[in-house]
Short mmCIF file of C-alpha atoms in Angstrom, two decimals:
data_model
loop_
_atom_site.label_atom_id
_atom_site.label_comp_id
_atom_site.label_asym_id
_atom_site.label_seq_id
_atom_site.Cartn_x
_atom_site.Cartn_y
_atom_site.Cartn_z
CA MET E 1 -58.17 3.16 46.68
CA LYS E 2 -57.82 5.52 49.62
CA ILE E 3 -55.97 8.78 49.06
CA GLU E 4 -54.80 10.79 52.05
CA ARG E 5 -54.29 14.53 51.63
CA CYS E 6 -52.41 16.78 54.01
CA GLY E 7 -50.20 19.68 53.11
CA GLY E 8 -51.23 19.19 49.49
CA ARG E 9 -49.71 15.75 48.89
CA ALA E 10 -51.67 12.72 47.82
CA ILE E 11 -49.91 9.45 47.17
CA ASP E 12 -51.29 6.04 48.02
CA LYS E 13 -49.84 2.58 48.29
CA GLY E 14 -50.78 1.68 44.72
CA GLY E 15 -48.94 4.62 43.27
CA GLU E 16 -52.05 6.46 42.03
CA ARG E 17 -52.21 10.22 42.46
CA ARG E 18 -54.67 13.00 41.78
CA GLY E 19 -53.51 16.41 40.60
CA ARG E 20 -55.35 19.46 39.34
CA GLY E 21 -55.25 20.15 35.65
CA ARG E 22 -54.65 16.58 34.55
CA ARG E 23 -55.63 15.97 30.93
CA LYS E 24 -56.35 12.81 29.07
CA GLY E 25 -53.18 11.48 27.55
CA SER E 26 -51.06 13.48 29.95
CA LYS E 27 -49.69 11.76 33.02
CA PRO E 28 -48.20 14.25 35.44
CA GLU E 29 -46.41 12.48 38.23
CA HIS E 30 -45.14 13.30 41.67
CA GLN E 31 -41.45 13.84 41.05
CA VAL E 32 -38.35 14.41 43.16
CA TRP E 33 -36.22 17.29 41.92
CA ARG E 34 -32.61 17.84 42.90
CA ILE E 35 -31.49 21.46 43.20
CA ILE E 36 -27.84 22.37 43.79
CA PRO E 37 -27.34 25.87 45.24
CA ALA E 38 -24.25 27.48 43.76
CA THR E 39 -24.14 30.50 46.07
CA TYR E 40 -24.96 31.33 49.68
CA GLN E 41 -27.81 33.46 48.36
CA HIS E 42 -29.24 30.30 46.78
CA VAL E 43 -28.85 28.48 50.10
CA GLU E 44 -30.62 31.25 51.99
CA TRP E 45 -33.47 31.38 49.49
CA LEU E 46 -34.01 27.61 49.54
CA GLY E 47 -34.00 27.68 53.34
CA GLU E 48 -36.65 30.40 53.29
CA LEU E 49 -38.70 28.40 50.79
CA GLU E 50 -38.57 25.39 53.09
CA ARG E 51 -39.61 27.42 56.11
CA THR E 52 -42.45 29.30 54.40
CA ARG E 53 -43.77 26.82 51.83
CA GLY E 54 -42.75 23.45 53.19
CA ASP E 55 -46.43 22.52 53.32
CA GLU E 56 -46.57 22.72 49.52
CA PHE E 57 -43.12 21.47 48.58
CA ASP E 58 -41.99 18.32 50.40
CA PHE E 59 -38.32 18.82 51.20
CA TRP E 60 -36.90 15.30 51.33
CA THR E 61 -33.56 16.68 52.48
CA PRO E 62 -32.86 19.69 54.67
CA VAL E 63 -31.15 22.74 53.26
CA LEU E 64 -27.61 22.54 54.57
CA LYS E 65 -25.53 25.62 55.18
CA ARG E 66 -23.22 24.75 52.33
CA VAL E 67 -23.12 25.63 48.67
CA ASN E 68 -23.13 22.80 46.14
CA HIS E 69 -24.92 20.48 48.59
CA PRO E 70 -27.99 18.98 46.86
CA VAL E 71 -31.51 19.69 48.05
CA ASP E 72 -34.22 17.18 47.08
CA ILE E 73 -37.86 18.24 46.86
CA MET E 74 -40.86 16.08 46.03
CA VAL E 75 -43.13 18.18 43.83
CA ARG E 76 -46.72 17.29 43.11
CA PRO E 77 -47.91 17.70 39.51
CA ASP E 78 -49.94 20.88 39.95
CA LEU E 79 -47.00 22.76 41.50
CA GLN E 80 -44.27 21.80 39.07
CA ASN E 81 -44.71 24.80 36.79
CA LEU E 82 -44.74 27.15 39.79
CA LEU E 83 -41.52 25.74 41.26
CA ARG E 84 -39.86 25.75 37.85
CA THR E 85 -40.67 29.45 37.53
CA LEU E 86 -39.46 30.26 41.05
CA LEU E 87 -36.18 28.49 40.37
CA GLN E 88 -35.70 30.28 37.05
CA HIS E 89 -36.16 33.65 38.74
CA ARG E 90 -33.34 32.76 41.14
CA GLY E 91 -31.04 31.43 38.44
CA LEU E 92 -31.35 27.89 39.77
CA GLY E 93 -31.61 24.77 37.68
CA PHE E 94 -32.68 21.28 38.70
CA HIS E 95 -32.71 17.75 37.49
CA VAL E 96 -35.26 15.04 38.14
CA MET E 97 -33.98 12.39 40.56
CA ILE E 98 -37.19 10.34 40.60
CA ASP E 99 -39.50 10.92 37.67
CA ASP E 100 -42.45 8.94 39.08
CA VAL E 101 -42.62 8.51 42.84
CA GLY E 102 -45.88 6.59 42.63
CA LYS E 103 -44.39 4.04 40.24
CA LEU E 104 -41.46 3.46 42.58
CA VAL E 105 -43.85 3.02 45.52
CA SER E 106 -45.98 0.60 43.54
CA SER E 107 -42.92 -1.42 42.50
CA GLN E 108 -41.71 -1.70 46.09
CA MET E 109 -45.11 -2.81 47.39
CA SER E 110 -45.53 -5.28 44.53
CA GLU E 111 -42.18 -6.85 45.33
CA LEU E 112 -43.19 -7.32 48.95
CA SER E 113 -46.54 -8.85 47.93
CA GLU E 114 -44.78 -11.24 45.58
CA ARG E 115 -42.42 -12.38 48.33
CA ARG E 116 -45.38 -13.17 50.55
CA GLU E 117 -47.27 -14.98 47.82
CA ASN E 118 -44.21 -17.11 47.12
CA GLY E 119 -43.87 -17.99 50.78
CA ARG E 120 -40.57 -16.20 51.29
CA LEU E 121 -42.00 -14.22 54.21
CA SER E 122 -44.38 -16.91 55.45
CA GLY E 123 -43.03 -16.97 59.00
CA THR E 124 -41.63 -14.50 61.46
CA ALA E 125 -39.87 -16.91 63.80
CA LEU E 126 -36.40 -15.57 64.48
CA SER E 127 -34.68 -18.52 62.81
CA GLY E 128 -36.36 -17.62 59.53
CA PHE E 129 -36.47 -13.86 59.90
CA ASP E 130 -35.26 -12.13 56.75
CA TYR E 131 -33.26 -9.05 57.70
CA ASN E 132 -32.87 -8.03 54.08
CA VAL E 133 -36.48 -7.07 53.41
CA TYR E 134 -38.81 -4.50 54.92
CA HIS E 135 -41.25 -5.73 57.55
CA THR E 136 -44.68 -4.67 58.72
CA TYR E 137 -45.33 -3.23 62.17
CA GLU E 138 -46.70 -6.59 63.34
CA GLU E 139 -43.59 -8.42 62.16
CA ILE E 140 -41.30 -5.92 63.87
CA MET E 141 -43.13 -6.30 67.19
CA GLN E 142 -42.99 -10.08 66.79
CA TRP E 143 -39.25 -9.78 66.21
CA VAL E 144 -38.93 -8.01 69.57
CA ASP E 145 -40.67 -10.91 71.31
CA ASP E 146 -38.68 -13.54 69.43
CA VAL E 147 -35.33 -11.87 70.16
CA ALA E 148 -36.21 -11.76 73.86
CA THR E 149 -37.03 -15.47 73.77
CA GLU E 150 -34.01 -16.55 71.73
CA TYR E 151 -31.54 -14.50 73.77
CA SER E 152 -33.33 -14.65 77.10
CA HIS E 153 -29.99 -14.93 78.95
CA ILE E 154 -29.18 -11.31 78.04
CA VAL E 155 -32.35 -9.81 76.50
CA GLU E 156 -35.72 -8.87 77.89
CA SER E 157 -38.53 -7.16 76.05
CA PHE E 158 -40.39 -4.22 77.50
CA LEU E 159 -43.52 -2.29 76.67
CA LEU E 160 -42.71 1.36 76.16
CA GLY E 161 -46.41 2.21 76.02
CA TYR E 162 -49.26 2.44 73.55
CA SER E 163 -49.63 4.65 70.50
CA TYR E 164 -52.42 7.12 69.78
CA GLU E 165 -54.33 4.39 67.93
CA GLY E 166 -53.65 1.84 70.65
CA ARG E 167 -50.77 -0.15 69.20
CA PRO E 168 -48.17 -1.47 71.65
CA ILE E 169 -44.69 0.01 71.24
CA LYS E 170 -42.13 -2.58 72.27
CA GLY E 171 -38.40 -2.55 72.76
CA ILE E 172 -35.61 -4.72 74.11
CA LYS E 173 -33.11 -4.26 76.90
CA ILE E 174 -29.73 -5.97 76.62
CA ARG E 175 -27.56 -6.62 79.66
CA GLY E 176 -24.65 -9.05 79.45
CA THR E 177 -24.30 -11.99 81.82
CA GLY E 178 -21.05 -10.50 83.12
CA SER E 179 -22.73 -7.32 84.35
CA HIS E 180 -22.13 -6.75 88.06
CA ASP E 181 -23.62 -3.27 88.36
CA ALA E 182 -27.20 -2.98 89.53
CA ASN E 183 -27.61 0.21 87.52
CA PRO E 184 -24.93 0.48 84.81
CA ARG E 185 -24.64 3.40 82.43
CA ALA E 186 -26.91 3.03 79.44
CA VAL E 187 -27.43 3.49 75.71
CA TRP E 188 -30.71 4.39 74.00
CA PHE E 189 -31.35 3.64 70.32
CA GLU E 190 -34.63 4.40 68.60
CA GLY E 191 -35.74 3.99 65.01
CA GLY E 192 -38.78 4.83 62.95
CA ILE E 193 -39.75 8.17 64.48
CA HIS E 194 -40.61 9.32 60.94
CA ALA E 195 -42.98 6.86 59.38
CA ARG E 196 -41.77 6.81 55.78
CA GLU E 197 -38.13 6.17 56.71
CA TRP E 198 -38.38 2.39 56.41
CA ILE E 199 -34.64 1.83 56.36
CA SER E 200 -34.44 2.99 59.98
CA PRO E 201 -36.26 0.08 61.73
CA ALA E 202 -34.70 -2.37 59.28
CA THR E 203 -31.19 -1.12 60.06
CA VAL E 204 -31.74 -1.10 63.82
CA MET E 205 -32.94 -4.71 63.77
CA GLY E 206 -30.11 -5.80 61.48
CA PHE E 207 -27.20 -4.44 63.50
CA THR E 208 -28.81 -5.55 66.78
CA GLN E 209 -28.95 -9.14 65.55
CA LYS E 210 -25.30 -9.03 64.52
CA LEU E 211 -24.24 -7.71 67.93
CA LEU E 212 -26.25 -10.37 69.77
CA ASP E 213 -24.64 -13.12 67.72
CA GLU E 214 -21.20 -11.64 68.36
CA TYR E 215 -21.83 -11.60 72.09
CA ASP E 216 -22.79 -15.28 72.09
CA ASN E 217 -19.71 -16.05 69.99
CA GLY E 218 -17.46 -14.40 72.55
CA ASP E 219 -16.45 -11.29 70.59
CA ASN E 220 -14.32 -9.43 73.12
CA LEU E 221 -15.49 -5.93 72.30
CA VAL E 222 -19.20 -6.77 72.25
CA VAL E 223 -18.90 -8.77 75.46
CA GLU E 224 -17.39 -5.69 77.11
CA MET E 225 -20.09 -3.48 75.59
CA PHE E 226 -22.97 -5.59 76.90
CA ASP E 227 -21.37 -6.45 80.24
CA ASN E 228 -20.64 -2.81 81.11
CA LEU E 229 -23.60 -0.96 79.61
CA ASP E 230 -27.34 -1.48 79.39
CA TRP E 231 -28.72 -1.14 75.85
CA TYR E 232 -32.32 -0.05 75.29
CA ILE E 233 -33.45 -0.45 71.68
CA ILE E 234 -36.79 0.63 70.14
CA PRO E 235 -36.93 -0.45 66.47
CA SER E 236 -40.06 1.59 65.66
CA LEU E 237 -41.37 4.48 67.76
CA ASN E 238 -44.00 6.03 65.47
CA VAL E 239 -45.90 2.78 65.00
CA ASP E 240 -49.20 4.34 63.85
CA GLY E 241 -47.50 6.35 61.15
CA TYR E 242 -45.40 3.36 60.10
CA SER E 243 -48.50 1.17 59.82
CA TYR E 244 -50.17 3.87 57.76
CA THR E 245 -47.29 3.86 55.26
CA TRP E 246 -48.04 0.20 54.61
CA LEU E 247 -51.80 0.61 54.40
CA SER E 248 -52.48 3.95 52.72
CA ASP E 249 -49.73 6.50 52.11
CA ARG E 250 -46.14 5.36 51.66
CA MET E 251 -44.88 8.95 52.00
CA TRP E 252 -46.53 9.66 55.36
CA ARG E 253 -44.11 11.18 57.91
CA LYS E 254 -45.99 12.25 61.03
CA THR E 255 -47.98 10.60 63.80
CA ARG E 256 -51.69 9.87 63.29
CA SER E 257 -53.18 11.92 66.11
CA LEU E 258 -56.13 14.21 65.47
CA ASN E 259 -55.66 17.97 65.64
CA ALA E 260 -58.46 19.84 67.37
CA LYS E 261 -58.17 22.96 65.18
CA SER E 262 -57.65 21.33 61.81
CA ALA E 263 -58.77 18.48 59.60
CA CYS E 264 -55.12 17.73 58.90
CA ILE E 265 -53.81 14.77 60.86
CA GLY E 266 -50.65 14.21 62.80
CA THR E 267 -47.69 15.96 64.38
CA ASP E 268 -44.02 15.71 63.52
CA PRO E 269 -42.73 13.66 66.46
CA ASN E 270 -39.25 15.05 65.88
CA ARG E 271 -40.44 18.60 66.58
CA ASN E 272 -42.41 17.64 69.71
CA TRP E 273 -39.67 17.03 72.28
CA PRO E 274 -39.72 19.52 75.15
CA TYR E 275 -36.17 20.83 75.17
CA GLU E 276 -36.44 24.28 73.53
CA TRP E 277 -39.73 23.25 71.92
CA GLY E 278 -41.57 25.70 69.72
CA GLY E 279 -38.70 27.68 68.21
CA VAL E 280 -37.27 27.93 64.73
CA GLY E 281 -37.62 25.20 62.13
CA ALA E 282 -40.89 23.84 63.53
CA SER E 283 -44.18 24.75 61.91
CA THR E 284 -47.24 26.06 63.75
CA TRP E 285 -49.52 24.88 60.93
CA GLU E 286 -51.20 21.52 61.48
CA CYS E 287 -50.95 20.50 57.81
CA SER E 288 -47.17 20.91 57.67
CA ASP E 289 -44.92 17.86 57.80
CA THR E 290 -42.89 19.70 60.46
CA TYR E 291 -45.89 20.67 62.61
CA ARG E 292 -44.61 20.94 66.17
CA GLY E 293 -47.85 20.02 67.92
CA GLU E 294 -50.19 22.07 70.07
CA ARG E 295 -47.74 21.79 72.95
CA ALA E 296 -44.52 19.99 73.81
CA ILE E 297 -44.98 16.25 74.39
CA SER E 298 -48.48 16.37 72.90
CA GLU E 299 -47.78 13.07 71.13
CA ILE E 300 -48.25 9.98 73.26
CA GLU E 301 -45.38 8.23 71.48
CA VAL E 302 -43.01 11.02 72.51
CA PHE E 303 -44.47 11.07 76.02
CA ASN E 304 -43.91 7.31 76.36
CA ALA E 305 -40.23 7.58 75.48
CA ILE E 306 -39.58 10.60 77.70
CA ASP E 307 -41.50 9.17 80.64
CA PHE E 308 -39.62 5.86 80.40
CA LEU E 309 -36.21 7.53 80.22
CA ARG E 310 -36.89 10.06 82.95
CA LYS E 311 -38.01 7.30 85.30
CA LYS E 312 -34.80 5.41 84.58
CA LYS E 313 -32.83 8.56 85.37
CA ASP E 314 -34.84 9.12 88.55
CA ASP E 315 -33.95 5.57 89.58
CA GLY E 316 -30.26 6.38 89.19
CA GLN E 317 -29.42 5.06 85.71
CA ASP E 318 -27.24 7.44 83.72
CA PHE E 319 -27.48 7.51 79.93
CA ILE E 320 -24.28 8.25 78.06
CA VAL E 321 -25.58 7.62 74.51
CA PHE E 322 -28.86 8.61 72.82
CA ILE E 323 -29.22 7.98 69.07
CA ASP E 324 -32.25 8.51 66.86
CA PHE E 325 -31.91 6.77 63.47
CA HIS E 326 -33.44 8.50 60.44
CA SER E 327 -33.06 8.63 56.68
CA TYR E 328 -31.71 9.97 54.48
CA SER E 329 -28.56 12.05 53.72
CA GLN E 330 -25.74 10.07 55.40
CA LEU E 331 -25.12 12.41 58.32
CA ILE E 332 -24.14 12.16 61.99
CA ILE E 333 -25.73 15.17 63.68
CA ALA E 334 -24.85 16.35 67.17
CA PRO E 335 -26.54 19.11 69.23
CA TRP E 336 -27.39 21.88 69.12
CA SER E 337 -30.08 22.15 66.47
CA TYR E 338 -32.26 24.77 68.14
CA LEU E 339 -29.46 27.31 68.63
CA GLU E 340 -28.38 28.96 65.40
CA SER E 341 -25.73 31.18 67.02
CA GLU E 342 -22.96 29.28 68.77
CA PRO E 343 -24.59 25.85 68.24
CA ARG E 344 -21.67 23.80 69.54
CA THR E 345 -22.01 22.23 72.98
CA GLU E 346 -19.36 22.20 75.66
CA ASP E 347 -18.74 18.55 74.72
CA TYR E 348 -18.44 19.36 71.02
CA ASP E 349 -14.82 18.22 70.65
CA ASP E 350 -15.54 14.85 72.24
CA GLN E 351 -18.72 14.46 70.21
CA MET E 352 -16.85 15.15 66.99
CA ALA E 353 -14.07 12.74 67.96
CA LEU E 354 -16.65 9.98 68.31
CA ALA E 355 -18.43 11.02 65.12
CA LEU E 356 -15.12 10.78 63.26
CA GLU E 357 -14.54 7.26 64.59
CA MET E 358 -18.05 6.26 63.52
CA GLN E 359 -17.50 7.85 60.11
CA SER E 360 -14.25 5.91 59.64
CA ALA E 361 -15.88 2.62 60.65
CA ILE E 362 -18.73 3.22 58.21
CA LYS E 363 -16.40 4.10 55.35
CA ASP E 364 -14.22 1.04 56.01
CA THR E 365 -17.28 -1.21 55.63
CA HIS E 366 -18.61 -0.32 52.19
CA GLY E 367 -16.84 2.90 51.27
CA VAL E 368 -19.85 5.10 52.06
CA VAL E 369 -19.07 8.52 53.53
CA TYR E 370 -21.15 10.11 56.30
CA ASN E 371 -20.60 13.79 57.08
CA TYR E 372 -20.94 15.05 60.64
CA GLY E 373 -21.29 18.20 62.70
CA ALA E 374 -23.49 20.14 65.10
CA GLY E 375 -27.07 20.39 63.88
CA ALA E 376 -27.31 24.12 63.35
CA ASP E 377 -23.79 24.17 61.88
CA ILE E 378 -24.64 21.88 59.00
CA LEU E 379 -28.43 22.38 58.88
CA TYR E 380 -30.75 25.26 59.37
CA ALA E 381 -31.79 25.55 63.01
CA CYS E 382 -34.79 23.48 64.13
CA SER E 383 -36.32 23.00 67.54
CA GLY E 384 -38.00 20.31 69.60
CA VAL E 385 -35.77 17.56 68.17
CA THR E 386 -34.58 14.36 69.78
CA SER E 387 -30.83 14.96 69.81
CA ASP E 388 -31.18 18.29 71.63
CA TRP E 389 -33.41 16.68 74.26
CA GLY E 390 -31.05 13.72 74.56
CA TYR E 391 -28.15 16.03 75.38
CA GLY E 392 -30.03 18.69 77.35
CA THR E 393 -29.52 18.93 81.11
CA PHE E 394 -31.64 16.47 83.05
CA SER E 395 -34.23 17.61 85.55
CA THR E 396 -35.83 15.21 88.02
CA HIS E 397 -39.03 13.57 86.87
CA GLY E 398 -41.19 15.62 89.20
CA GLY E 399 -39.42 18.86 88.39
CA ASN E 400 -38.82 20.89 85.27
CA THR E 401 -40.53 19.09 82.39
CA ASP E 402 -38.44 21.03 79.86
CA GLY E 403 -35.26 19.22 80.87
CA GLY E 404 -33.42 16.69 78.73
CA LEU E 405 -31.71 13.35 79.34
CA GLY E 406 -28.15 14.52 79.90
CA ALA E 407 -26.55 12.01 77.50
CA LYS E 408 -23.13 13.29 76.42
CA TYR E 409 -23.25 11.49 73.09
CA SER E 410 -26.63 12.38 71.66
CA PHE E 411 -26.89 12.12 67.88
CA THR E 412 -29.32 12.01 65.03
CA VAL E 413 -28.01 9.59 62.39
CA GLU E 414 -29.34 10.03 58.86
CA LEU E 415 -28.91 6.72 57.03
CA ARG E 416 -28.58 5.93 53.32
CA ASP E 417 -28.75 7.17 50.64
CA GLU E 418 -27.89 10.60 49.28
CA GLY E 419 -31.02 10.96 47.19
CA HIS E 420 -31.03 8.52 44.31
CA TYR E 421 -33.90 6.68 46.00
CA GLY E 422 -34.36 8.79 49.12
CA PHE E 423 -37.09 7.40 51.36
CA LEU E 424 -37.75 4.61 48.86
CA LEU E 425 -34.43 2.85 49.36
CA PRO E 426 -34.54 -0.59 47.70
CA ALA E 427 -34.41 -3.66 49.89
CA ASP E 428 -31.06 -4.69 48.42
CA GLN E 429 -29.50 -1.79 50.35
CA ILE E 430 -30.79 -2.88 53.77
CA GLN E 431 -27.91 -5.27 54.45
CA PRO E 432 -25.09 -2.87 53.59
CA SER E 433 -26.86 -0.21 55.66
CA TYR E 434 -27.03 -2.30 58.82
CA GLU E 435 -23.53 -3.66 58.23
CA GLU E 436 -22.01 -0.19 58.20
CA MET E 437 -24.11 0.88 61.21
CA HIS E 438 -22.99 -2.27 63.00
CA ALA E 439 -19.42 -1.12 62.48
CA ALA E 440 -20.34 2.37 63.71
CA VAL E 441 -21.94 0.98 66.86
CA ARG E 442 -18.87 -1.10 67.58
CA ALA E 443 -16.74 2.04 67.22
CA LEU E 444 -19.12 3.87 69.53
CA GLY E 445 -18.92 1.08 72.09
CA ALA E 446 -15.13 1.06 72.06
CA HIS E 447 -15.00 4.84 72.44
CA VAL E 448 -17.41 4.90 75.39
CA LEU E 449 -15.67 1.99 77.13
CA ASN E 450 -12.29 3.69 76.77
CA GLU E 451 -13.70 6.91 78.17
CA MET E 452 -15.31 5.09 81.10
CA SER E 453 -12.05 3.28 81.82
CA ALA E 454 -10.07 6.52 81.73
CA THR E 455 -12.55 8.13 84.09
CA VAL E 456 -12.22 5.28 86.59
CA GLN E 457 -8.42 5.46 86.47
#
């Protein structure tokens, strides 16, 4: 069974793992530890540990600038004694959130195999598409085609481009039948930029389907949303990495591009965007999960998205919303992330007003609470990320390649959960996740429509 190693981790789809110092009768496992910093000194130290040794310790959650906020780290067997000692020296305790990551991976993959063997995932036609299970890359791309066929009166599919390994990256564009603007303002949603975050593509597909059905059923708000805005939706952007999580390493995060100066594979596509690329919070080491790439836009998947959006802007289409869906932590993150001092944008108050409306809609659905704020306010600063580029000032396609999209409402949304399962969220949480995001998108649509109407008046 193939084992992939990069940055010290080695977990494969069957849940097997290889660690140094393993003895017969002893079964060290990859574990996820939860650490709760009780002081700001603890917070600072954990942030430094993430920045300097993130290649060894896989931080499943970022270190927020708040005491008592949990930090989850996946620790491979041969480093558990070392981390335990480091924590003891700092007066920090921990408890094990997941005692055997490999077993949880194996259980999830076995469940999916069983569903296929029993015929419950035998077809991908839209009428039989199961939104409450995780789907392969091929099934997600088929969903794009089937949605475009089923809702051809308002949906068309488009090819964003091809991945490093040659896979097509497809999306859909939604424009209501009542649209009378040749180039209406637009919304961009993307999922799956980090490969192991399976809940992201599943959630994007789930809430999209609900909105499409509501439009056809004459829901007043959704009709207004689709008739007055264009909606571009990419369920899975990092398709090579996503495919790899199904085939070899469930915990893979990055792209699958080769690095000329290292045997380690891949770049973090959420550190590769050109707006303020190469600063804090992005690693220069190819083996790191937050490796920024040799240069900005080195990853073809990132290039495809930026090139598509810049061409739309050049053609006169203005984007008001840009959202990148991730997991996990239940956060709504606005710019700036790259700027640690004074990280709030000039649109901060409006961005927080919308985030609050989205938070309320989410909570009203299933009682789940999402926190929100500017990236470097609630996280440590990081650079080359999507939400900063989405908000950054636009430059014409032939001009300054460092420019952003100019979308006022540019967010990173971190989906469920808060760490009990982390990236291995069970399939029974897919539906509540897309239901609460569906409510959030409706709140977003109402907010943007009201703002557009007020501007016209």
